[in-house]
PDB file of C-alpha atoms in Angstrom:
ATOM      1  CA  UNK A  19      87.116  37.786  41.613  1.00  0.00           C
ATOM      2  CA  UNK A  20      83.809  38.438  42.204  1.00  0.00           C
ATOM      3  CA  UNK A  21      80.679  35.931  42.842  1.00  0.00           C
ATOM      4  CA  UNK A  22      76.812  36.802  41.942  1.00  0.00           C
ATOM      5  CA  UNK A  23      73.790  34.011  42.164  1.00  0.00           C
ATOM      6  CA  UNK A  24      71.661  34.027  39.808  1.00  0.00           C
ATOM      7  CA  UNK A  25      67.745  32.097  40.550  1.00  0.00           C
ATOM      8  CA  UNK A  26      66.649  30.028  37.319  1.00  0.00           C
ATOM      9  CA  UNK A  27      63.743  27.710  37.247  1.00  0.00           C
ATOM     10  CA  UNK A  28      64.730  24.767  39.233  1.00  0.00           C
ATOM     11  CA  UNK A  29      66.087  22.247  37.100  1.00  0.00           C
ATOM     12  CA  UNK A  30      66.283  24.474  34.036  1.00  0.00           C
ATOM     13  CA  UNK A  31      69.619  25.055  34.868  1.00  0.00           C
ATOM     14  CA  UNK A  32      71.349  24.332  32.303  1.00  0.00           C
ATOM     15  CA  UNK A  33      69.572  24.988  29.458  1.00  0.00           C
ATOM     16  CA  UNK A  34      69.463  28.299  30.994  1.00  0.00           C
ATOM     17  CA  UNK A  35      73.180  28.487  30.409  1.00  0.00           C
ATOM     18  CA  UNK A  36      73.112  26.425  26.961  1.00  0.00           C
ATOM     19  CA  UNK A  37      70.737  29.261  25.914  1.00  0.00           C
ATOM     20  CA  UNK A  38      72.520  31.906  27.345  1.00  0.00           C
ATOM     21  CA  UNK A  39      75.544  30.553  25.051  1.00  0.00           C
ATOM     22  CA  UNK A  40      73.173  31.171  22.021  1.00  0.00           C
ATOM     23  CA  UNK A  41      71.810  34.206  22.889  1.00  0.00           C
ATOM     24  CA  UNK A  42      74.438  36.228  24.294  1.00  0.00           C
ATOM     25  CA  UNK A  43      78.063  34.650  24.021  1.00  0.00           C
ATOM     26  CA  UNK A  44      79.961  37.435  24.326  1.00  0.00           C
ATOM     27  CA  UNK A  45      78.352  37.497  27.930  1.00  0.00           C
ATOM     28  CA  UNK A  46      79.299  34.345  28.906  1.00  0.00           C
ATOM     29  CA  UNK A  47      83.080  35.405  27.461  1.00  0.00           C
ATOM     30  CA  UNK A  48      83.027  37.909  29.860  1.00  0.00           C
ATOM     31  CA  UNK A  49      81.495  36.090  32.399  1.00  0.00           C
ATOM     32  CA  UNK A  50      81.570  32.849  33.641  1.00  0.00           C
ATOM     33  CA  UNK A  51      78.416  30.606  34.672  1.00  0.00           C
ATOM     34  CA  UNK A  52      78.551  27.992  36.347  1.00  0.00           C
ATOM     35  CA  UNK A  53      76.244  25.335  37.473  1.00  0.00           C
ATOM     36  CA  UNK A  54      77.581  22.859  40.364  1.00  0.00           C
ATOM     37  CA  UNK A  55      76.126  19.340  40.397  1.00  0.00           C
ATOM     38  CA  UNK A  56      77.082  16.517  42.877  1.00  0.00           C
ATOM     39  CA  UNK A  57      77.629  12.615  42.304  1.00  0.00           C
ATOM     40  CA  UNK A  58      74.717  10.730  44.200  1.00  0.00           C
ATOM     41  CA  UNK A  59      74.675   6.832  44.560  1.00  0.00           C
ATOM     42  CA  UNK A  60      71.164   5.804  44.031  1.00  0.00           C
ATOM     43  CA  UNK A  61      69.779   2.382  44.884  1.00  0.00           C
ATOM     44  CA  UNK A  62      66.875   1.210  42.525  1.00  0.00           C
ATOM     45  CA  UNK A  63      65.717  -2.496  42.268  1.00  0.00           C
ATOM     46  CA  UNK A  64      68.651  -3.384  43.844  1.00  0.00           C
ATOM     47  CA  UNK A  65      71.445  -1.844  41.818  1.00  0.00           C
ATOM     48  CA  UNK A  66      73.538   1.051  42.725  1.00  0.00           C
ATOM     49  CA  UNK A  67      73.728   3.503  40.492  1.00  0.00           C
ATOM     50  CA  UNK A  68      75.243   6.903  40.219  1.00  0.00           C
ATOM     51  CA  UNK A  69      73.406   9.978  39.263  1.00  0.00           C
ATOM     52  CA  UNK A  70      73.901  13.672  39.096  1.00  0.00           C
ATOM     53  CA  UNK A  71      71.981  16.711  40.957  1.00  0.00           C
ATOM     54  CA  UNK A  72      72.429  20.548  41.573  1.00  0.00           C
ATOM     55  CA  UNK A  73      74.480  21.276  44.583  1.00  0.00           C
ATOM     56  CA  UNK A  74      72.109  24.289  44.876  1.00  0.00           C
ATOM     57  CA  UNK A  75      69.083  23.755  42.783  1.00  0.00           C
ATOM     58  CA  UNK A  76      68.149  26.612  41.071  1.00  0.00           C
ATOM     59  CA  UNK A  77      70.995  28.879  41.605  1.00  0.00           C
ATOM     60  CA  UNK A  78      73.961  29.491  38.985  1.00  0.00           C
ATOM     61  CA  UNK A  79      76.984  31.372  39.767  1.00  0.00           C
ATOM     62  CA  UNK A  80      78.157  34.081  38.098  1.00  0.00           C
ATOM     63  CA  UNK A  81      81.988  35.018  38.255  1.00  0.00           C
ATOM     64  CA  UNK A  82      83.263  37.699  36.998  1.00  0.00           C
ATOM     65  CA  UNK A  83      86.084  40.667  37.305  1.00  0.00           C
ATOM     66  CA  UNK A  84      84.022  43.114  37.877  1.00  0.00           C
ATOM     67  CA  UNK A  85      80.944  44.230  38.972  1.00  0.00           C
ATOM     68  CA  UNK A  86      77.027  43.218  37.004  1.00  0.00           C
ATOM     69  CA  UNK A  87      76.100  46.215  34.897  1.00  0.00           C
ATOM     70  CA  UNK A  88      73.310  47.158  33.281  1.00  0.00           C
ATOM     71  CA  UNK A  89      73.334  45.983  30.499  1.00  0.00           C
ATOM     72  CA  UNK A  90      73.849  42.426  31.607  1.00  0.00           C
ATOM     73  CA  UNK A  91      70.922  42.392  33.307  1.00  0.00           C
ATOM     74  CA  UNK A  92      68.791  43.325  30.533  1.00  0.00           C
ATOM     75  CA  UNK A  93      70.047  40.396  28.676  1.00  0.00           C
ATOM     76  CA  UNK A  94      69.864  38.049  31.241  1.00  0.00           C
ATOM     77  CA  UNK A  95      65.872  39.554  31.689  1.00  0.00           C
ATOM     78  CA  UNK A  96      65.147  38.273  27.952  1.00  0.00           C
ATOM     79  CA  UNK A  97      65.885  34.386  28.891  1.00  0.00           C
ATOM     80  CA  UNK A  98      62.932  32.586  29.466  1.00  0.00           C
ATOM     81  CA  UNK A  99      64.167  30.667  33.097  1.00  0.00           C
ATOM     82  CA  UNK A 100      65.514  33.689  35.121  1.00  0.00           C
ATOM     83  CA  UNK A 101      64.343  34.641  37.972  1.00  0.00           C
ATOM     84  CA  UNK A 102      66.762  37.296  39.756  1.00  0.00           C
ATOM     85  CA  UNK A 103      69.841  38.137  40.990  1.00  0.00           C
ATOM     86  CA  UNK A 104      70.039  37.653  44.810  1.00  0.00           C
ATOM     87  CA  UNK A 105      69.097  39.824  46.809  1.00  0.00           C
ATOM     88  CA  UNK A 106      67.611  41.157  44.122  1.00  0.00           C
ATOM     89  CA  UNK A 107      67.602  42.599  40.362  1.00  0.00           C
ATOM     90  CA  UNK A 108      67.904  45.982  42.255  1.00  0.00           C
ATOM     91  CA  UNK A 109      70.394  45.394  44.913  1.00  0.00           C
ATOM     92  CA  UNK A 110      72.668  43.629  43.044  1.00  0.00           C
ATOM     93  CA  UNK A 111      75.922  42.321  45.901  1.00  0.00           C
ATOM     94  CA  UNK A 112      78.385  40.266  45.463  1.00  0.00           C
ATOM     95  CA  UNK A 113      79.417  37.272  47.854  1.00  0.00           C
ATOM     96  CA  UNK A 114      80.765  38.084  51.192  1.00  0.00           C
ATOM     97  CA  UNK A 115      81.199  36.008  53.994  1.00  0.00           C
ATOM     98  CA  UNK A 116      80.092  33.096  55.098  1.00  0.00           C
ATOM     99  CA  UNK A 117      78.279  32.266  51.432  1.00  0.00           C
ATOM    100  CA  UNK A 118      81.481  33.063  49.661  1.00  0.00           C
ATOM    101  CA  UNK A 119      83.411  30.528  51.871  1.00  0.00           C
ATOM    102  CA  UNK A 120      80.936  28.080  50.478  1.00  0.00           C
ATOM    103  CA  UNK A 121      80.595  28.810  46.823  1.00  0.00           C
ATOM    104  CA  UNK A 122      84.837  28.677  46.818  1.00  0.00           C
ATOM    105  CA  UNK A 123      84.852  25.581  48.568  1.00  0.00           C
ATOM    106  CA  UNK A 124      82.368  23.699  46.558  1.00  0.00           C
ATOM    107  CA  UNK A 125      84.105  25.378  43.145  1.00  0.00           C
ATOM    108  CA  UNK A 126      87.498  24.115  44.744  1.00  0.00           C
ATOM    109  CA  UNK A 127      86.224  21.038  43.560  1.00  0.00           C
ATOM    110  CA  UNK A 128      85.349  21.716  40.345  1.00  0.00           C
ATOM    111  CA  UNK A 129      81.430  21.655  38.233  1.00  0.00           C
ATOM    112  CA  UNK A 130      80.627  17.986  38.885  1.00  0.00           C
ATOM    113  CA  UNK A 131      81.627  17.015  42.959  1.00  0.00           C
ATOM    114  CA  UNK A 132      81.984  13.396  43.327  1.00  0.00           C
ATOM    115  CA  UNK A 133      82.199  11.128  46.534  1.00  0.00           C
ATOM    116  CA  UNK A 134      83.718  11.790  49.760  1.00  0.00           C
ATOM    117  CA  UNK A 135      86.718   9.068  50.994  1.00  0.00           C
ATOM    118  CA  UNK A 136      85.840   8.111  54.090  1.00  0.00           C
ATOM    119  CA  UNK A 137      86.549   5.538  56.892  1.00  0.00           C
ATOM    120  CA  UNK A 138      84.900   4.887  60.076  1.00  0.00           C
ATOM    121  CA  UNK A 139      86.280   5.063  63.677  1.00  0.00           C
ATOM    122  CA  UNK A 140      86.115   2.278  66.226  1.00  0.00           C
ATOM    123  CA  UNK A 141      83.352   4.671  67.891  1.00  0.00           C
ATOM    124  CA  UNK A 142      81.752   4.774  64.151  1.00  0.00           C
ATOM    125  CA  UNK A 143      82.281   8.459  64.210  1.00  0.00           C
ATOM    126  CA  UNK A 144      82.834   9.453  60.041  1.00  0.00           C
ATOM    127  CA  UNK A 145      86.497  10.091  59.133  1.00  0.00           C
ATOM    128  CA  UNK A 146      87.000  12.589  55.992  1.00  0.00           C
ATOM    129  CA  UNK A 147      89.590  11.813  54.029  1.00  0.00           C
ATOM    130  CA  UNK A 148      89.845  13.973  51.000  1.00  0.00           C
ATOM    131  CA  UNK A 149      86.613  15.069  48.540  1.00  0.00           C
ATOM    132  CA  UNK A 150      83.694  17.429  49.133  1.00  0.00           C
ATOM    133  CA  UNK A 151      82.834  16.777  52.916  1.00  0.00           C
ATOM    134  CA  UNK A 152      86.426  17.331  53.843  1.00  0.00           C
ATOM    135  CA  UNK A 153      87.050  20.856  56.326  1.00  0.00           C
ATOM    136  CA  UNK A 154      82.748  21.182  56.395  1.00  0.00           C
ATOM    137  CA  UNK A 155      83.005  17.882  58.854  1.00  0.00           C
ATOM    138  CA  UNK A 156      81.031  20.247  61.428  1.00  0.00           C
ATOM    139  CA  UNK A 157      77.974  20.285  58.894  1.00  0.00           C
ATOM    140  CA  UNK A 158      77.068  16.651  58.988  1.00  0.00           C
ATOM    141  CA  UNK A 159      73.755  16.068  60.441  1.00  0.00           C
ATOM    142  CA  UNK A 160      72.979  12.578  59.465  1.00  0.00           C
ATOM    143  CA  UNK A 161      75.230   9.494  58.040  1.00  0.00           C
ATOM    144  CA  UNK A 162      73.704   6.979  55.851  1.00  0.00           C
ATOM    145  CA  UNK A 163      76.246   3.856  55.751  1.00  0.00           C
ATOM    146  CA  UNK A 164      74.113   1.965  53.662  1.00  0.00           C
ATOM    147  CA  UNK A 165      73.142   4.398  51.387  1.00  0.00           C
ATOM    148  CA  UNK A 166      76.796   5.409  51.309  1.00  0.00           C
ATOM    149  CA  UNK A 167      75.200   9.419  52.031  1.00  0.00           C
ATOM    150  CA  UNK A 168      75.834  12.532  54.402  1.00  0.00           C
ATOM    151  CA  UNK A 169      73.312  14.523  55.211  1.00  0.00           C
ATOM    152  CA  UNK A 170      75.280  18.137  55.550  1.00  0.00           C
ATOM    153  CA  UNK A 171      73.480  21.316  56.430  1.00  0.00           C
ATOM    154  CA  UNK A 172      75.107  25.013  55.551  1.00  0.00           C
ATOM    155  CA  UNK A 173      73.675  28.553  55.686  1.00  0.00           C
ATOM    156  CA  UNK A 174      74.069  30.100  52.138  1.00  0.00           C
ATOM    157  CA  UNK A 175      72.058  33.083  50.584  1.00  0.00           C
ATOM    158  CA  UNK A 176      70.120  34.052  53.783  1.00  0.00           C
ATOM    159  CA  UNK A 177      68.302  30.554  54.396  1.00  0.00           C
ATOM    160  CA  UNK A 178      69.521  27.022  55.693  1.00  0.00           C
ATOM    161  CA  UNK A 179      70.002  24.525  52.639  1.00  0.00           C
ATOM    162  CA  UNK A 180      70.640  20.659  53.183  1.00  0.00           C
ATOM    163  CA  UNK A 181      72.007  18.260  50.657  1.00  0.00           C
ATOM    164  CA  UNK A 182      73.484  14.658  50.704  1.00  0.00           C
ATOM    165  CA  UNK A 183      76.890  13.974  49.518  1.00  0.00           C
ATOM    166  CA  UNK A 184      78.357  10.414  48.334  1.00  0.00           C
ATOM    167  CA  UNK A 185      80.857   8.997  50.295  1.00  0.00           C
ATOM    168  CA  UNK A 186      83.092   5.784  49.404  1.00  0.00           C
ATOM    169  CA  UNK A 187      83.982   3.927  52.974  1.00  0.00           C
ATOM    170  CA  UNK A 188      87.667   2.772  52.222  1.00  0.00           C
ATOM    171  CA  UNK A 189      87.416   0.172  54.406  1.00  0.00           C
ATOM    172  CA  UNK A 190      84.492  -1.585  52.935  1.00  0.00           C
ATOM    173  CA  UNK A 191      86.038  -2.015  49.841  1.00  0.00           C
TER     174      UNK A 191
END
């Protein structure tokens, strides 16, 4: 299986891919897009709520089989948010590496990654249980207890990208 990013208009995302189902379906039958998004708890006027972002604004992946021809490029070109292929329309690669051991972790969890369990040691040193922050422990930069948020930091697609992920602390409950 193969892995391609693809660079859309940030948060055009998907309507990129709901007009990429009009335009071209028997693309995205041969292909399949996806566009990760995370769980976030946001606090506004004093009420928690949960909303959902891009893991990776402005990129969707592209798995496929085989390799991105020609022709798929051509139709991609026509749609009104795309950008390019990374590295670029002409050097066309697929994942390798360290990115690839990112995109398949994050897609291990499936299109919409939710909170992290987590408890705290008596040093209050974060404890992953299971979810999205579990085996990228090493990436945390920053915990947010209140705001129930990790700040993780990961090298993907040649620059440095950091995110927050929700975690649940078992023992608060």
């Amino acid at each position: 299986m193969n892995y391609y990013i693809i660079q859309v208009a940030t948060g055009r995302e998907q309507t990129f891919i709901d007009a990429l189902q009009k335009k071209a379906p028997e693309l995205v039958q041969a292909h399949n897009f996806i566009y990760l998004t995370r769980e976030l708890y946001i606090r506004r006027q004093g009420k928690t709520l949960k909303e959902l972002q891009p893991v990776f604004p402005s990129y969707i992946i592209m798995q496929t089989t085989g390799t991105v021809d020609g022709q798929t490029v051509l139709v991609l070109k026509t749609l009104p948010d795309f950008y390019h292929f990374l590295k670029s329309n002409t050097e066309i690669t697929p994942l390798a590496g360290n990115d690839l051991a990112i995109i398949q972790h994050f897609l291990g969890l499936g299109p919409r990654i939710g909170p992290s369990l987590v408890r705290f040691d008596q040093d209050d040193r974060i404890v992953v249980i299971e979810g999205p922050l579990k085996g990228i422990e090493g990436s945390i930069i920053k915990v947010d207890r209140r705001k129930q948020r990790a700040k993780i930091q990961v090298e993907f697609a040649g620059g440095v990208h950091t995110m927050d992920l929700s975690f649940e602390d078992i023992e608060r409950k």
